[in-house]
Each structure stands twice: as structure tokens, then as C-alpha cells.
Coordinates of C-alpha atoms in Angstrom, one line a residue:
Chain A
X1 CA -36.2 -50.0 -33.0
X2 CA -35.9 -49.7 -29.2
X3 CA -32.2 -48.8 -29.2
X4 CA -33.1 -45.9 -31.5
X5 CA -34.4 -43.8 -28.6
X6 CA -32.1 -45.0 -25.9
X7 CA -29.9 -42.3 -24.4
X8 CA -26.3 -42.6 -25.5
X9 CA -27.0 -44.9 -28.4
X10 CA -25.9 -44.1 -32.0
X11 CA -28.6 -45.3 -34.3
X12 CA -26.9 -44.1 -37.5
X13 CA -23.8 -42.5 -38.7
X14 CA -24.0 -38.8 -38.2
X15 CA -26.5 -38.9 -35.3
X16 CA -24.0 -37.4 -32.9
X17 CA -23.4 -34.5 -35.3
X18 CA -27.1 -33.8 -35.4
X19 CA -27.6 -33.9 -31.7
X20 CA -24.6 -31.6 -31.3
X21 CA -26.3 -29.1 -33.6
X22 CA -29.4 -29.4 -31.5
X23 CA -27.5 -28.4 -28.4
X24 CA -26.0 -25.3 -30.0
X25 CA -29.4 -24.3 -31.5
X26 CA -31.0 -24.7 -28.2
X27 CA -28.4 -22.4 -26.6
X28 CA -28.9 -19.9 -29.4
X29 CA -32.7 -19.7 -29.0
X30 CA -32.5 -19.8 -25.2
X31 CA -30.2 -16.8 -25.2
X32 CA -33.1 -14.7 -26.5
X33 CA -36.0 -16.0 -24.5
X34 CA -34.6 -17.2 -21.2
X35 CA -33.4 -15.7 -17.9
X36 CA -29.7 -16.1 -17.0
X37 CA -30.3 -18.8 -14.4
X38 CA -32.3 -21.0 -16.8
X39 CA -30.0 -21.0 -19.8
X40 CA -30.0 -17.4 -21.0
X41 CA -27.1 -14.9 -21.4
X42 CA -25.3 -14.6 -18.1
X43 CA -23.3 -11.5 -19.1
X44 CA -23.8 -8.4 -16.9
X45 CA -23.4 -5.3 -19.0
X46 CA -21.2 -3.6 -16.5
X47 CA -21.5 0.2 -16.7
X48 CA -25.3 0.0 -17.2
X49 CA -26.0 -3.0 -15.1
X50 CA -24.3 -4.0 -11.9
X51 CA -24.4 -7.3 -10.1
X52 CA -26.4 -7.3 -6.9
X53 CA -24.5 -6.0 -3.8
X54 CA -24.3 -8.4 -0.9
X55 CA -23.4 -8.0 2.7
X56 CA -20.2 -9.9 2.9
X57 CA -18.6 -8.2 -0.1
X58 CA -15.5 -6.2 0.8
X59 CA -12.9 -4.2 -0.9
X60 CA -11.2 -1.1 0.7
X61 CA -11.3 0.0 4.3
X62 CA -12.9 3.2 5.6
X63 CA -13.3 4.9 9.0
X64 CA -16.7 5.4 10.7
X65 CA -17.6 8.5 12.6
X66 CA -20.8 8.8 14.7
X67 CA -22.0 12.5 14.7
X68 CA -19.4 14.7 13.0
X69 CA -16.1 13.9 11.2
X70 CA -14.3 15.7 13.9
X71 CA -15.2 13.0 16.4
X72 CA -14.2 9.7 14.8
X73 CA -14.6 6.4 16.6
X74 CA -10.9 5.7 16.0
X75 CA -8.6 6.3 19.0
X76 CA -5.3 5.9 17.1
X77 CA -4.3 2.8 19.0
X78 CA -2.4 1.6 15.9
X79 CA -3.4 -2.0 16.0
X80 CA -4.6 -2.0 12.4
X81 CA -1.3 -0.4 11.4
X82 CA 0.6 -3.2 13.0
X83 CA -1.6 -6.0 11.8
X84 CA -1.8 -4.8 8.2
X85 CA 0.1 -7.5 6.1
X86 CA 1.1 -5.1 3.4
X87 CA 1.7 -2.1 5.7
X88 CA -0.6 0.3 3.9
X89 CA -2.0 2.0 7.0
X90 CA -0.2 4.9 8.6
X91 CA -1.5 6.3 11.9
X92 CA -0.2 9.2 14.1
X93 CA -1.9 10.0 17.4
X94 CA -3.0 13.6 18.0
X95 CA -1.4 15.5 21.0
X96 CA -2.4 18.6 22.7
X97 CA -0.1 21.6 23.3
X98 CA 1.3 20.1 26.4
X99 CA 2.3 16.9 24.5
X100 CA -0.3 14.8 26.2
X101 CA -1.8 12.2 23.7
X102 CA -5.4 12.8 22.8
X103 CA -7.5 9.7 22.0
X104 CA -7.9 10.5 18.3
X105 CA -5.8 10.3 15.2
X106 CA -3.9 13.3 13.8
X107 CA -3.0 11.5 10.6
X108 CA -4.7 8.4 9.3
X109 CA -3.6 7.4 5.7
X110 CA -4.4 4.3 3.8
X111 CA -2.6 3.6 0.6
X112 CA -5.2 1.9 -1.7
X113 CA -2.5 1.1 -4.1
X114 CA -1.0 -1.3 -1.6
X115 CA -4.2 -2.5 0.1
X116 CA -4.9 -6.1 -0.8
X117 CA -8.5 -6.1 0.6
X118 CA -7.8 -8.8 3.2
X119 CA -10.0 -7.2 5.9
X120 CA -7.7 -7.9 8.8
X121 CA -7.9 -4.3 10.0
X122 CA -11.7 -4.7 10.4
X123 CA -11.3 -7.8 12.4
X124 CA -8.7 -6.5 14.8
X125 CA -10.2 -3.1 15.5
X126 CA -11.3 -3.1 19.1
X127 CA -13.2 0.2 18.7
X128 CA -15.5 -0.8 15.8
X129 CA -14.0 2.0 13.8
X130 CA -12.5 0.6 10.6
X131 CA -14.7 -1.3 8.2
X132 CA -14.5 -2.7 4.6
X133 CA -16.4 -0.6 2.1
X134 CA -18.4 -1.6 -1.0
X135 CA -17.3 1.2 -3.2
X136 CA -15.2 -0.4 -6.0
X137 CA -15.3 2.3 -8.7
X138 CA -12.2 4.1 -7.5
X139 CA -10.0 3.8 -10.6
X140 CA -8.1 6.9 -11.4
X141 CA -5.4 8.3 -13.7
X142 CA -3.5 9.8 -10.8
X143 CA -1.6 7.5 -8.5
X144 CA -1.5 10.1 -5.6
X145 CA -5.3 10.1 -5.5
X146 CA -5.2 6.5 -4.3
X147 CA -3.3 7.5 -1.2
X148 CA -6.4 8.4 0.9
X149 CA -5.9 10.8 3.9
X150 CA -8.3 10.7 6.8
X151 CA -10.6 13.4 5.4
X152 CA -11.4 11.1 2.5
X153 CA -11.6 7.9 4.6
X154 CA -14.1 9.2 7.2
X155 CA -17.7 8.2 6.4
X156 CA -20.8 8.5 8.6
X157 CA -22.4 5.7 10.4
X158 CA -25.5 6.2 8.2
X159 CA -23.4 5.3 5.2
X160 CA -22.2 2.2 7.0
X161 CA -25.9 1.3 7.7
X162 CA -26.6 1.8 4.0
X163 CA -23.9 -0.4 2.6
X164 CA -23.9 -3.1 5.3
X165 CA -27.1 -3.0 7.3
X166 CA -26.7 -6.2 9.2
X167 CA -23.1 -5.7 10.2
X168 CA -23.8 -2.0 11.1
X169 CA -26.8 -3.1 13.3
X170 CA -24.7 -5.7 15.1
X171 CA -21.9 -3.2 15.7
X172 CA -24.3 -0.6 17.0
X173 CA -25.8 -3.2 19.4
X174 CA -22.4 -4.1 20.7
X175 CA -21.4 -0.5 21.2
X176 CA -24.7 0.3 23.0
X177 CA -24.3 -2.8 25.2
X178 CA -20.8 -1.7 26.1
X179 CA -22.0 1.8 26.9
X180 CA -24.9 0.5 29.0
X181 CA -22.6 -1.8 30.9
X182 CA -20.2 1.1 31.5
X183 CA -23.0 3.4 32.6
X184 CA -24.3 0.7 34.9
X185 CA -20.8 0.2 36.3
X186 CA -20.3 3.9 36.9
X187 CA -23.7 4.2 38.5
X188 CA -23.0 1.4 40.8
X189 CA -19.6 2.9 41.6
X190 CA -21.3 6.3 42.2
X191 CA -24.0 4.8 44.4
X192 CA -21.3 2.8 46.2
X193 CA -19.3 5.9 46.7
X194 CA -22.4 7.8 47.9
X195 CA -23.0 5.4 50.8
Chain B
X1 CA -41.1 -3.8 -55.8
X2 CA -39.8 -6.9 -57.4
X3 CA -37.9 -4.9 -60.1
X4 CA -36.9 -2.1 -57.7
X5 CA -33.2 -2.2 -58.4
X6 CA -33.5 -2.9 -62.1
X7 CA -35.8 0.1 -62.5
X8 CA -33.5 2.2 -60.4
X9 CA -30.6 1.4 -62.8
X10 CA -32.8 2.0 -65.9
X11 CA -33.9 5.4 -64.5
X12 CA -30.3 6.4 -63.8
X13 CA -29.2 5.4 -67.3
X14 CA -32.1 7.3 -68.8
X15 CA -31.0 10.3 -66.9
X16 CA -27.5 9.9 -68.2
X17 CA -28.9 9.5 -71.8
X18 CA -30.1 13.1 -71.7
X19 CA -26.5 14.4 -71.5
X20 CA -24.2 11.6 -72.9
X21 CA -23.9 9.8 -76.3
X22 CA -25.2 6.2 -76.6
X23 CA -21.8 4.5 -76.3
X24 CA -21.0 6.3 -73.1
X25 CA -24.4 5.2 -71.7
X26 CA -23.5 1.6 -72.6
X27 CA -20.2 2.0 -70.7
X28 CA -22.0 3.6 -67.8
X29 CA -24.3 0.6 -67.6
X30 CA -21.3 -1.7 -67.2
X31 CA -19.7 0.6 -64.7
X32 CA -22.9 0.8 -62.6
X33 CA -23.1 -3.0 -62.3
X34 CA -19.4 -3.2 -61.6
X35 CA -19.5 -0.5 -58.9
X36 CA -22.5 -2.1 -57.3
X37 CA -20.8 -5.4 -57.1
X38 CA -17.5 -3.9 -55.9
X39 CA -19.3 -2.1 -53.1
X40 CA -21.6 -5.0 -52.3
X41 CA -18.8 -7.5 -51.7
X42 CA -16.9 -5.6 -49.0
X43 CA -20.2 -4.4 -47.5
X44 CA -21.5 -7.9 -47.1
X45 CA -18.2 -9.0 -45.8
X46 CA -18.2 -6.3 -43.1
X47 CA -21.6 -7.3 -41.8
X48 CA -21.0 -11.0 -42.1
X49 CA -18.2 -10.6 -39.6
X50 CA -20.6 -8.9 -37.2
X51 CA -23.3 -11.5 -37.8
X52 CA -20.9 -14.3 -37.2
X53 CA -19.6 -12.8 -33.9
X54 CA -23.2 -12.1 -32.8
X55 CA -24.5 -15.6 -33.6
X56 CA -21.4 -17.4 -32.1
X57 CA -21.8 -15.2 -29.1
X58 CA -25.4 -16.2 -28.7
X59 CA -24.5 -19.9 -29.1
X60 CA -22.0 -19.5 -26.3
X61 CA -24.5 -17.5 -24.1
X62 CA -22.8 -14.2 -24.7
X63 CA -24.1 -11.0 -26.3
X64 CA -21.3 -10.5 -28.9
X65 CA -20.2 -7.0 -29.9
X66 CA -22.8 -4.5 -28.8
X67 CA -20.8 -1.4 -27.8
X68 CA -20.0 0.5 -31.0
X69 CA -23.2 2.0 -32.3
X70 CA -26.7 0.6 -31.8
X71 CA -26.5 -3.2 -31.4
X72 CA -22.8 -3.0 -32.4
X73 CA -23.7 -2.0 -35.9
X74 CA -20.6 0.2 -36.3
X75 CA -18.3 -2.5 -35.0
X76 CA -17.1 -3.5 -38.6
X77 CA -16.2 0.2 -39.2
X78 CA -14.2 0.3 -36.1
X79 CA -12.4 -3.0 -37.1
X80 CA -11.7 -1.5 -40.5
X81 CA -10.1 1.6 -39.0
X82 CA -8.1 -0.5 -36.7
X83 CA -6.9 -2.6 -39.7
X84 CA -5.9 0.5 -41.7
X85 CA -3.8 2.0 -38.9
X86 CA -1.9 -1.2 -38.0
X87 CA 1.7 -1.6 -38.9
X88 CA 2.4 -3.6 -42.1
X89 CA 5.1 -6.1 -41.4
X90 CA 6.9 -8.0 -44.1
X91 CA 9.2 -10.9 -43.1
X92 CA 12.9 -10.0 -43.7
X93 CA 13.7 -13.1 -45.7
X94 CA 10.3 -13.4 -47.3
X95 CA 9.6 -13.0 -51.0
X96 CA 8.4 -9.4 -50.9
X97 CA 6.7 -9.1 -54.2
X98 CA 4.6 -12.3 -53.8
X99 CA 3.9 -11.5 -50.2
X100 CA 2.4 -8.2 -51.5
X101 CA 0.5 -9.9 -54.4
X102 CA -1.1 -12.7 -52.6
X103 CA -3.7 -10.7 -50.6
X104 CA -4.5 -8.7 -53.7
X105 CA -4.9 -11.7 -55.9
X106 CA -7.2 -13.5 -53.4
X107 CA -9.8 -10.8 -53.5
X108 CA -10.1 -10.8 -57.3
X109 CA -11.7 -14.3 -57.7
X110 CA -13.9 -13.7 -54.7
X111 CA -15.3 -10.6 -56.4
X112 CA -15.5 -12.2 -59.8
X113 CA -17.8 -14.9 -58.7
X114 CA -20.4 -12.2 -57.9
X115 CA -20.8 -11.7 -61.6
X116 CA -22.8 -14.8 -62.3
X117 CA -24.9 -14.8 -59.1
X118 CA -28.5 -14.1 -59.9
X119 CA -29.5 -11.7 -57.1
X120 CA -33.1 -11.5 -58.3
X121 CA -35.3 -11.6 -61.5
X122 CA -33.2 -9.8 -64.2
X123 CA -30.5 -9.0 -61.6
X124 CA -27.6 -11.1 -62.8
X125 CA -24.7 -8.9 -63.7
X126 CA -23.5 -11.1 -66.6
X127 CA -25.7 -14.1 -67.4
X128 CA -22.9 -16.2 -68.9
X129 CA -24.0 -19.3 -70.8
X130 CA -21.3 -21.2 -68.9
X131 CA -22.1 -19.7 -65.5
X132 CA -21.8 -22.8 -63.4
X133 CA -18.5 -23.7 -65.0
X134 CA -17.2 -20.2 -64.6
X135 CA -18.1 -20.3 -60.9
X136 CA -16.2 -23.6 -60.5
X137 CA -13.2 -22.4 -62.3
X138 CA -12.9 -19.0 -60.6
X139 CA -13.6 -20.2 -57.1
X140 CA -10.9 -22.8 -57.3
X141 CA -8.3 -20.1 -58.1
X142 CA -8.4 -19.2 -54.4
X143 CA -5.9 -22.0 -53.7
X144 CA -3.2 -20.2 -55.6
X145 CA -3.0 -16.9 -53.6
X146 CA -3.2 -18.8 -50.4
X147 CA -0.3 -20.9 -51.4
X148 CA 1.5 -17.8 -52.7
X149 CA 1.1 -16.1 -49.4
X150 CA 2.2 -19.1 -47.4
X151 CA 5.3 -19.6 -49.6
X152 CA 6.3 -16.0 -49.6
X153 CA 6.1 -15.7 -45.8
X154 CA 9.1 -18.0 -45.4
X155 CA 7.6 -19.5 -42.3
X156 CA 7.3 -23.2 -41.5
X157 CA 3.8 -23.0 -40.2
X158 CA 2.6 -21.0 -43.1
X159 CA 4.2 -23.5 -45.5
X160 CA 2.4 -26.4 -43.7
X161 CA -0.8 -24.5 -44.0
X162 CA -0.2 -23.8 -47.7
X163 CA 0.4 -27.5 -48.3
X164 CA -2.8 -28.4 -46.4
X165 CA -4.8 -25.9 -48.4
X166 CA -3.6 -27.3 -51.7
X167 CA -4.5 -30.8 -50.6
X168 CA -7.8 -29.9 -49.1
X169 CA -9.0 -27.6 -51.9
X170 CA -8.0 -29.9 -54.7
X171 CA -9.7 -32.9 -53.0
X172 CA -12.9 -31.1 -52.4
X173 CA -13.0 -29.6 -55.8
X174 CA -14.0 -33.0 -57.2
X175 CA -17.1 -33.9 -55.1
X176 CA -18.2 -30.3 -55.4
X177 CA -18.1 -30.4 -59.2
X178 CA -19.7 -33.8 -59.3
X179 CA -22.5 -32.6 -57.0
X180 CA -23.3 -29.9 -59.5
X181 CA -23.5 -32.4 -62.4
X182 CA -27.1 -33.6 -61.6
X183 CA -28.3 -30.0 -61.6
X184 CA -26.8 -29.4 -65.0
X185 CA -28.3 -32.7 -66.2
X186 CA -31.8 -31.8 -65.1
X187 CA -31.8 -28.1 -66.1
X188 CA -29.8 -28.9 -69.3
X189 CA -27.9 -25.7 -69.0
X190 CA -24.8 -24.2 -67.5
X191 CA -26.2 -20.8 -67.2
X192 CA -27.2 -19.8 -63.7
X193 CA -30.2 -17.9 -65.0
X194 CA -31.5 -21.0 -66.8
X195 CA -30.9 -23.2 -63.8
X196 CA -33.0 -20.8 -61.6
X197 CA -35.7 -20.7 -64.3
X198 CA -35.8 -24.5 -64.3
X199 CA -36.8 -24.5 -60.7
X200 CA -39.9 -22.4 -61.3
X201 CA -42.8 -22.5 -58.9
X202 CA -41.5 -24.4 -55.8
X203 CA -40.0 -27.1 -58.0
X204 CA -36.7 -26.5 -56.2
X205 CA -34.1 -29.1 -56.8
X206 CA -33.7 -29.7 -53.1
X207 CA -37.2 -31.2 -53.0
X208 CA -36.0 -34.2 -55.0
X209 CA -33.9 -37.1 -53.6
X210 CA -30.9 -36.4 -55.8
X211 CA -31.3 -32.7 -55.1
X212 CA -31.3 -33.1 -51.4
X213 CA -28.2 -35.3 -51.4
X214 CA -26.5 -33.1 -54.0
X215 CA -27.3 -30.0 -51.9
X216 CA -25.8 -31.5 -48.7
X217 CA -22.7 -32.6 -50.5
X218 CA -22.3 -29.3 -52.2
X219 CA -22.8 -27.4 -49.0
X220 CA -20.2 -29.5 -47.2
X221 CA -17.7 -29.0 -50.0
X222 CA -18.5 -25.2 -50.0
X223 CA -17.7 -24.9 -46.3
X224 CA -14.4 -26.8 -46.9
X225 CA -13.6 -24.7 -50.0
X226 CA -13.9 -21.4 -48.1
X227 CA -11.8 -22.7 -45.2
X228 CA -14.5 -22.1 -42.6
X229 CA -14.5 -24.0 -39.3
X230 CA -14.8 -26.9 -38.7
X231 CA -12.7 -27.4 -41.9
X232 CA -10.3 -24.5 -41.2
X233 CA -7.2 -26.7 -41.4
X234 CA -5.2 -24.1 -43.3
X235 CA -5.7 -21.6 -40.5
X236 CA -5.9 -23.9 -37.5
X237 CA -5.2 -21.4 -34.7
X238 CA -4.1 -24.1 -32.2
X239 CA -1.8 -26.0 -34.5
X240 CA -0.5 -23.6 -37.0
X241 CA -0.8 -20.2 -35.2
X242 CA -2.8 -18.7 -38.0
X243 CA -1.6 -20.8 -40.9
X244 CA -1.1 -19.0 -44.2
X245 CA -1.7 -15.5 -42.8
X246 CA 0.6 -15.8 -39.8
X247 CA 3.0 -13.3 -41.3
X248 CA 0.3 -10.9 -42.5
X249 CA -0.8 -7.8 -40.6
X250 CA -2.9 -4.7 -41.2
X251 CA -4.8 -4.3 -44.4
X252 CA -3.1 -7.3 -46.1
X253 CA -4.6 -9.6 -43.4
X254 CA -7.9 -7.8 -43.8
X255 CA -7.9 -8.7 -47.5
X256 CA -7.5 -12.4 -46.7
X257 CA -10.3 -12.1 -44.2
X258 CA -12.4 -10.2 -46.7
X259 CA -11.9 -12.9 -49.4
X260 CA -12.8 -15.6 -47.0
X261 CA -16.1 -14.0 -46.1
X262 CA -17.0 -13.0 -49.6
X263 CA -16.3 -16.6 -50.6
X264 CA -18.6 -17.8 -47.9
X265 CA -21.3 -15.5 -49.2
X266 CA -20.9 -16.4 -52.9
X267 CA -20.7 -20.1 -52.2
X268 CA -23.9 -19.9 -50.1
X269 CA -25.4 -17.8 -53.0
X270 CA -24.4 -20.4 -55.6
X271 CA -25.8 -23.2 -53.4
X272 CA -29.1 -21.3 -53.3
X273 CA -29.0 -20.8 -57.0
X274 CA -28.3 -24.4 -57.9
X275 CA -30.4 -26.2 -55.3
X276 CA -32.8 -23.9 -53.4
X277 CA -34.5 -22.3 -56.4
X278 CA -32.4 -19.1 -56.4
X279 CA -34.7 -16.1 -56.3
X280 CA -37.9 -18.2 -56.9
X281 CA -40.5 -18.0 -54.3
X282 CA -44.1 -16.8 -53.7
X283 CA -45.3 -13.4 -52.4
X284 CA -42.1 -11.6 -51.6
X285 CA -39.9 -9.8 -54.1
X286 CA -37.3 -12.0 -55.8
X287 CA -34.2 -10.3 -54.3
X288 CA -35.7 -10.7 -50.8
X289 CA -36.1 -14.4 -51.4
X290 CA -32.6 -14.7 -52.6
X291 CA -31.0 -12.9 -49.7
X292 CA -33.2 -14.6 -47.2
X293 CA -32.2 -18.1 -48.5
X294 CA -28.5 -17.1 -48.7
X295 CA -28.4 -15.7 -45.2
X296 CA -30.2 -18.8 -43.9
X297 CA -27.3 -20.9 -45.4
X298 CA -24.8 -18.5 -43.9
X299 CA -26.5 -19.0 -40.6
X300 CA -26.0 -22.7 -41.1
X301 CA -22.3 -22.1 -41.7
X302 CA -22.0 -20.1 -38.5
X303 CA -24.0 -22.6 -36.6
X304 CA -21.6 -25.4 -37.8
X305 CA -18.7 -23.2 -36.7
X306 CA -20.2 -22.8 -33.2
X307 CA -20.8 -26.5 -32.9
X308 CA -18.0 -28.6 -34.2
X309 CA -14.3 -29.1 -33.4
X310 CA -11.8 -29.1 -36.2
X311 CA -11.3 -32.2 -38.4
X312 CA -8.1 -34.2 -38.4
X313 CA -6.3 -33.9 -41.7
X314 CA -6.5 -37.6 -42.6
X315 CA -10.2 -37.7 -41.7
X316 CA -10.9 -34.7 -43.8
X317 CA -9.2 -36.2 -46.8
X318 CA -10.8 -39.6 -46.2
X319 CA -14.2 -37.9 -46.0
X320 CA -13.8 -36.4 -49.5
X321 CA -12.4 -39.5 -51.2
X322 CA -14.0 -42.4 -49.4
X323 CA -17.4 -40.9 -48.7
X324 CA -18.4 -37.9 -50.7
X325 CA -16.9 -39.0 -54.1
X326 CA -18.8 -42.4 -54.2
X327 CA -22.0 -40.6 -53.0
X328 CA -21.8 -38.1 -55.8
X329 CA -21.3 -40.8 -58.4
X330 CA -24.3 -42.7 -57.2
X331 CA -26.2 -39.5 -57.1
X332 CA -25.5 -38.9 -60.8
X333 CA -26.9 -42.4 -61.5
X334 CA -30.0 -41.7 -59.5
X335 CA -30.5 -38.5 -61.3
X336 CA -30.6 -40.3 -64.6
X337 CA -33.2 -42.7 -63.2
X338 CA -35.3 -39.7 -61.9
X339 CA -35.2 -38.1 -65.3
X340 CA -37.2 -40.9 -66.8
X341 CA -39.3 -41.9 -63.7
X342 CA -40.1 -38.8 -61.7
X343 CA -42.8 -38.8 -59.0
X344 CA -43.6 -41.6 -56.6
X345 CA -41.7 -44.3 -58.4
X346 CA -38.7 -42.1 -58.7
X347 CA -38.9 -41.1 -55.0
X348 CA -39.2 -44.7 -53.8
X349 CA -36.4 -46.2 -56.0
X350 CA -33.9 -43.4 -55.8
X351 CA -34.5 -42.8 -52.1
X352 CA -34.0 -46.5 -51.4
X353 CA -30.8 -46.6 -53.5
X354 CA -29.4 -43.5 -51.9
X355 CA -30.2 -44.5 -48.3
X356 CA -28.9 -48.1 -49.0
X357 CA -25.7 -46.7 -50.4
X358 CA -25.3 -44.3 -47.5
X359 CA -25.5 -47.2 -45.0
X360 CA -23.3 -49.4 -47.2
X361 CA -20.6 -46.8 -47.5
X362 CA -20.6 -45.9 -43.9
X363 CA -20.3 -49.6 -43.0
X364 CA -17.4 -49.9 -45.4
X365 CA -15.7 -46.9 -44.0
X366 CA -16.0 -48.0 -40.4
X367 CA -12.6 -47.4 -38.8
X368 CA -10.7 -50.5 -37.7
X369 CA -11.0 -50.7 -33.9
X370 CA -8.6 -53.3 -32.5
X371 CA -9.9 -55.7 -30.0
X372 CA -9.6 -54.4 -26.5
X373 CA -6.8 -56.1 -24.7
X374 CA -7.4 -57.4 -21.2
X375 CA -4.3 -57.6 -19.0
X376 CA -5.1 -60.5 -16.7
X377 CA -2.1 -59.9 -14.4
X378 CA -2.7 -56.2 -14.1
X379 CA -5.2 -56.5 -11.3

């Protein structure tokens, strides 16, 4: 009788069939009464439900501005344009009437059709200007709407704080530290010049 | 409440009697029953597909269809519209007439079986005196249209599937018929109405040793007969693409599908009638008992589908001839004993005989496993 209850033993012909039926019945019942992580239905009903957003998620890049969209952090250095593996970024630096380059972009286009969401632009940007967004519902019937001009790419720092609070906080701290250092340096220089 | 539908029909016929002559009312009575059955069959089929997809989904930890209408209740309608609008393709070198006829012919026996099913007290469309025999005869016609379709498709895979169907259905016809024999012996009638009446008051046949064994054998054979997984060798998606309906599309394919599901329903209904006491049951109205039991059996069928992988052809044949057939023969013997010694003695002796025979026959059928070779020089 002992081998009857041993795990893996086959006490009589058809026992495996019955235990198989038990497994599927358990799944069937659990799908009604249990949570996804303990054997329930794991499906996320997409348009109504969405899976939880998490910090490290990334899809398409956007540009950050601090106070107003007229003053973006971007200085049109073009590093992201060069680093982009699929060449989906196009930057033109703005110039004043005299032809002297201003430190801001005149044109900044990203072709979302080409972008492969690698995030290299975010990593190489020395001015903490370009970051990967969490907005993935950008499907459209119109191809040209996926070619995003600067006006559509610029988003406020508040938005950045909303989607990626930890990263935005770190970035702000880095920028502030740099500004303080610079301010301290100029102060020192001023005081040194004053003597 | 129990006679709701019967009274409804009588009221309708009385209403007609006010305007029409008697012979027309007689005709109307036939037409009403016929129309109800003709509508009930496809309607049940539609919602069986939904039920099946839902239950299988739940077994696989999914939701199943839930987008079209509340809880996906309009999904079968959407499927129907899709089937109607699909292109109908006929193979260029196929036999066009038979290719057209096969899906039409397959629906007819599936609907005809509904005639003898007692849906409730006084709710049999035609209470034939040979009901059980009629059911066996009609349900086995299904083999022919499947073979017709597979032959007319002029497709190797369909042809293989047709051959498999013929072999499978003819083999399982025999244990299925022999599993019914004890019921006929005990109720001493072939009429489905009389068989249900013989199981009055919780004396369902399934509560006897021979009834239990007979029911299990009949139910297995029923699943095989309507080509449902895990016995769906004629369709076998992975091996034969879609088997006999590879070359069918649109509404013709839908007819095959419809016949399959209606067969599943009627076979479950007949199993309920023969072994589970039909519409007999306490408290609730008779038709509710009947549909409850039938859908419980259909749930079993879907559950089997969600659990088991497909049989191998030789195993399927062997199961019928080497296991089910001897079991049914012993079961008939046991039924004879039970007839004279019901009660405790009958339970003890017939139970012992059946269990003993079960173990004996499984021991005899044990597959030959060659001794495991040990290659001494391999290591």
C-alpha cells in the first residue's frame, strides 16, 4: 500500500490520466479565484488595464526644457546625431543674423519610424537634454506624423519628473552641482581679480 | 414550470385552431417541433464553441474570447458573419458535386439525432419505439460524409484523414453499441422515453456497477465518434493540416464544424438519457435537469480536450479492440447477474468481477518493453 502514495509511482493503469485531469481542473478553478502571481489568469486586458510603469522602461527619446520651450537644454552639439546607430536624429544649430552660431538648435527632428529605442542618445548627451520617454501609444495611420519636429519633442522637466522621478532627480542634482561649482569658480575668479 | 415548453406549444396550437382546420393544426404541430429542433441545433452549436473556447482558455490561464459583446457573448455571431463572407474555394481537380454535398449531408444526421432526445418530461419530438437503435444507426452515418469530403478534395492529407475516420469510427461503433446493450437489457425497451422512465427516482443506471462501466465506455466511444480531441485523428492539425476539411473554406467548413459540435451535444444528451437518468431528478424542472447533466458531460469533453495530447493511431485502435470490446462483453455478463441478484450481493460480485477483469486485461495489454541494453564498452 505504501507505494500507492509515493510521488511518481503509478499504482494502477490510468492513474496518470486522472492526475493530469486534476492538474487542468486546478488551473481552471484557480483562474477564477486566484491572483495572477499565485496561479490565476496572467493576461493584462490592455486598453482597460496597463502593466505597471517602471523607471528603467524606455521607448522613444524626447527633449527636456527647463522653464519655457524657447529655452531648451539642448545646445545643438550634434553628438546624439553622430552616435545614433540608425541615423534617425537630425540637428541644425541656430545662427543669428551675423552668422554667429547660437547655442541652441534651429531644427531638431527625430524619425520615430527609424528609431530602434536603443537609448544611446540619452547616454551620450553631455547636457542632460535628451531622454527616453515612457509614452508608447504613438501608433498612427499617417507616416509623416511619426517624424517628430522639435515642437513635438520638447517636454518640460516636470513631465520628466513625472515619468522617471529617480532619474530626473539625479539629473537635477548633477546639473545643480555643476552650476554651483561653476558659480564658485567664477566667484573665486572674481575675488581673485578683485585683489 | 416543468411543462413550460409543452404548455407553450399547446397554447400556440390552440390559437392556430381558432383559424385553421384540424389537419393543418396537426401539420403545424409537426412543423413547430421541427423548427424548434432546427433552430436549437445551430444555436447550441454556436454557444458550444464559445463555451469551449472559454473553458480551454481558463484551463490555460487565459480569459478566452471576451471582446465581442458582454463576456464575449456575441463572438459566435461574429464568427458566423466571418464564415459567410469568406471565399469559397473548390479544388480544381476535385469532385465538385461530392465536394459540395459532403458538408450538407453531414449536418443532416447530426440534426436527425435530436428527434429521439428526450429534453424533458413529454418533450421528446418523436418517441420512437426503436429510439436507441435509431440513434446508433443515424449517428454512424457521419462516417460517410467525412469520407466523401476527404475523397472529393483530391488531397493526400484529406485522403489519409478519411481512411483514419473510417477505421476509427467503424472500430468504436462496436464497443459503443455493446455498451448500450446492458441498458436495453435492464429497461427492456429501445425507446428513449421508456429508458428514462426505467431510471425513475434516482435509480439512475450509472449508480450500478454495470452502469458505471457502461457509462464510461460509452462516453469514451462518444468522444471518439464525434472526433473530439484527444481522439481527433481525422483532423490532427499537426500531422494532417486539418484532415478531411483541409480543402474546405467559408460556410462549407462551418457546416463540418457545426455537425461536429451538434454531434458532441447529442452524444452527451444520449449518454445522459441512457445512463444518467435523462430528465429525472428532484426539485428542479425536468428540462433543467436534462440540460444541466448534458452540459456537465460537455464540460467533461472540453476538460479532456484541455488535458490530453492526441492518441497514436495504433494505440487508438488497440484501445477499442483489445480493451473496450472485452470490457463491454464482461459488462453484459455482469448485467445478467445483476438482473437476478441486485443489491449488496450484486454489488460485491459484479464489482469484484469488473475490477478483476480490468486489472487482468490491463496486465494482458501491457506493452512489450525490451530489456534495457547496457553497453559495457561505452563508458
